[in-house]
Amino acid sequence: MSFPAFDLVVRHARVATASDTFEADLGIRDGRIVQIGTQLPAGAREIDAAGRVVTPGGVDAHCHLDQPMAPPVRMADDFDSGTRAAACGGTTTVIPFAAQEKGQSLRAAVADYHRRAEGRAHVDYAFHLIVSDPTPQVLGEELPALIREGYSSFKIYMTYDELKLDDGQILDVLAVARQHGAMAMVHAENADCIAWLTKKLEAAGQTAPRFHGLSRPMLVEREATHRAIALAELVDTPILVVHVSGREAVEQIRWARAQGLKVFAETCPQYLFLSAEDLGIDNSYLGARCVCSPPPRDKANQQVIWDGLADGLFTVFSSDHAPFNYDSPEGKKPGGQEVAFRHIPNGIPGIETRMALLYSEGVLGGRITLNRFVELTATNPAKAYGLHPRKGTIAVGADADLVVWDEGERVIRNADLHHAVDHTPYEGQRLRAWPGLTIARGEVVWDGQDFRPPSRPGQFLACGAPTLLPRVAALPARTGTDG
Ligand code: URP
Ligand code: ZN
Ligand code: ZN
């Protein structure tokens, strides 16, 4: 008796990678791509992808799942619902955040976060760290050890009282990134400017959600972006500026690149598809649904972001999925109240809609190439965070994480989504495509109609060194008696 050569063959696919588009059959065994060619022998299962584009499964390198919040606020999505939504939207790897609380050890934060994810994720996952308390113990021992163990990226905040670092602390943390080859992600907004503007707005009784946008104008993002770039230059280490919202931060990043600095950048769907008007044109509380930071800007800035996606300025396109229910005392109405904008939990859902929005309006809208789409949504995030080539590409040896695209009109309705959030900010948005199949490690987890839980849960991925980076030499050995 002869056994099929493959567990699955995806046949006649129009395969797109970050560099090429070609017709091929994909032979899959034990969750990996083992052969790419034409007229491959039969598999135990066959999928005919004739006439359809097949891309790598998405790598969503910025999403928040079950991240502990100060009570009564709680994220609506845990690893079960969040990764179910990811799979149904074509994302097969997620990288959420293990966030250190001030006073907490980083190790404890990581252990807690593993408990939240283990056995509950439906796609593979890795963790970024959030460093909010860079004590000597964290800088000297915990962070270097965790980087070695597979947590090779971390986020630092320049705003939010409970998370922000001052410039000296940022320099200390960036020095660790340099020495140990980690990727530092930066949330760039000037905290003091925001606090000052917020006080003024509140004194004038301007507390409705739309004033959130006025408390965080582009200037505060521009200043912090410039400062983050300068701090990274001083330490001589790369940074990745996350959730870039518009022209002023983009200009800083273009300037840095022109100087030859290794400054990478991320943007997100909210800066393409939402605008300041979505925070409200009157004082309606409904705008709370779109309160995120930095806030969505105006339509002209959406074009600036599209330009940066097309011309290579942006390195990665992430969802920044931060799932809070609107009509909930745990969400946008903390304790059941409509609160002043400064107390509205920041963040919007988007893990399931990220891929289809960019494919529809980017690729099929003629704004970016199919290969650039793959680069932004899968290959570059996998490279930036040390998961490539296992993740983020279609190649022999890579995990069989694939999206088979269905082109055709569709409208985003929250009722059709699989997250646990009571709304989507993209309700009613017309799309030109949606994943027809999502395959994660060789198993169909989304069949175009239904989520199909994989036979075994998503696995934790230890990240290696970022491969987007040039090799950065170690800091010169320190002299003197302070070690
Ligand atoms: O408003 C946002 N972006 N919330 C999520 C947390 C963050 O800063 O990314
Ligand atoms: Zn942020
Ligand atoms: Zn975020």
PDB file of N, CA and C in Angstrom, residues 290 347 403 405 429 447:
ATOM      1  N   CYS A 290     -13.633  54.963  18.967  1.00  0.00           N
ATOM      2  CA  CYS A 290     -12.433  55.183  18.147  1.00  0.00           C
ATOM      3  C   CYS A 290     -11.318  55.902  18.904  1.00  0.00           C
ATOM      4  N   GLY A 347      -7.723  52.345  22.632  1.00  0.00           N
ATOM      5  CA  GLY A 347      -7.512  51.212  21.734  1.00  0.00           C
ATOM      6  C   GLY A 347      -8.776  50.809  21.020  1.00  0.00           C
ATOM      7  N   VAL A 403      -2.880  31.890   3.306  1.00  0.00           N
ATOM      8  CA  VAL A 403      -4.217  32.450   3.073  1.00  0.00           C
ATOM      9  C   VAL A 403      -4.546  32.261   1.598  1.00  0.00           C
ATOM     10  N   TRP A 405      -7.065  33.610  -1.043  1.00  0.00           N
ATOM     11  CA  TRP A 405      -7.936  34.787  -1.077  1.00  0.00           C
ATOM     12  C   TRP A 405      -9.144  34.577  -1.967  1.00  0.00           C
ATOM     13  N   GLN A 429     -17.834  49.200   6.210  1.00  0.00           N
ATOM     14  CA  GLN A 429     -16.758  49.411   5.229  1.00  0.00           C
ATOM     15  C   GLN A 429     -16.846  48.347   4.124  1.00  0.00           C
ATOM     16  N   ASP A 447     -12.641  28.340   6.908  1.00  0.00           N
ATOM     17  CA  ASP A 447     -13.002  27.793   5.591  1.00  0.00           C
ATOM     18  C   ASP A 447     -13.827  28.763   4.760  1.00  0.00           C
TER      19      ASP A 447
END
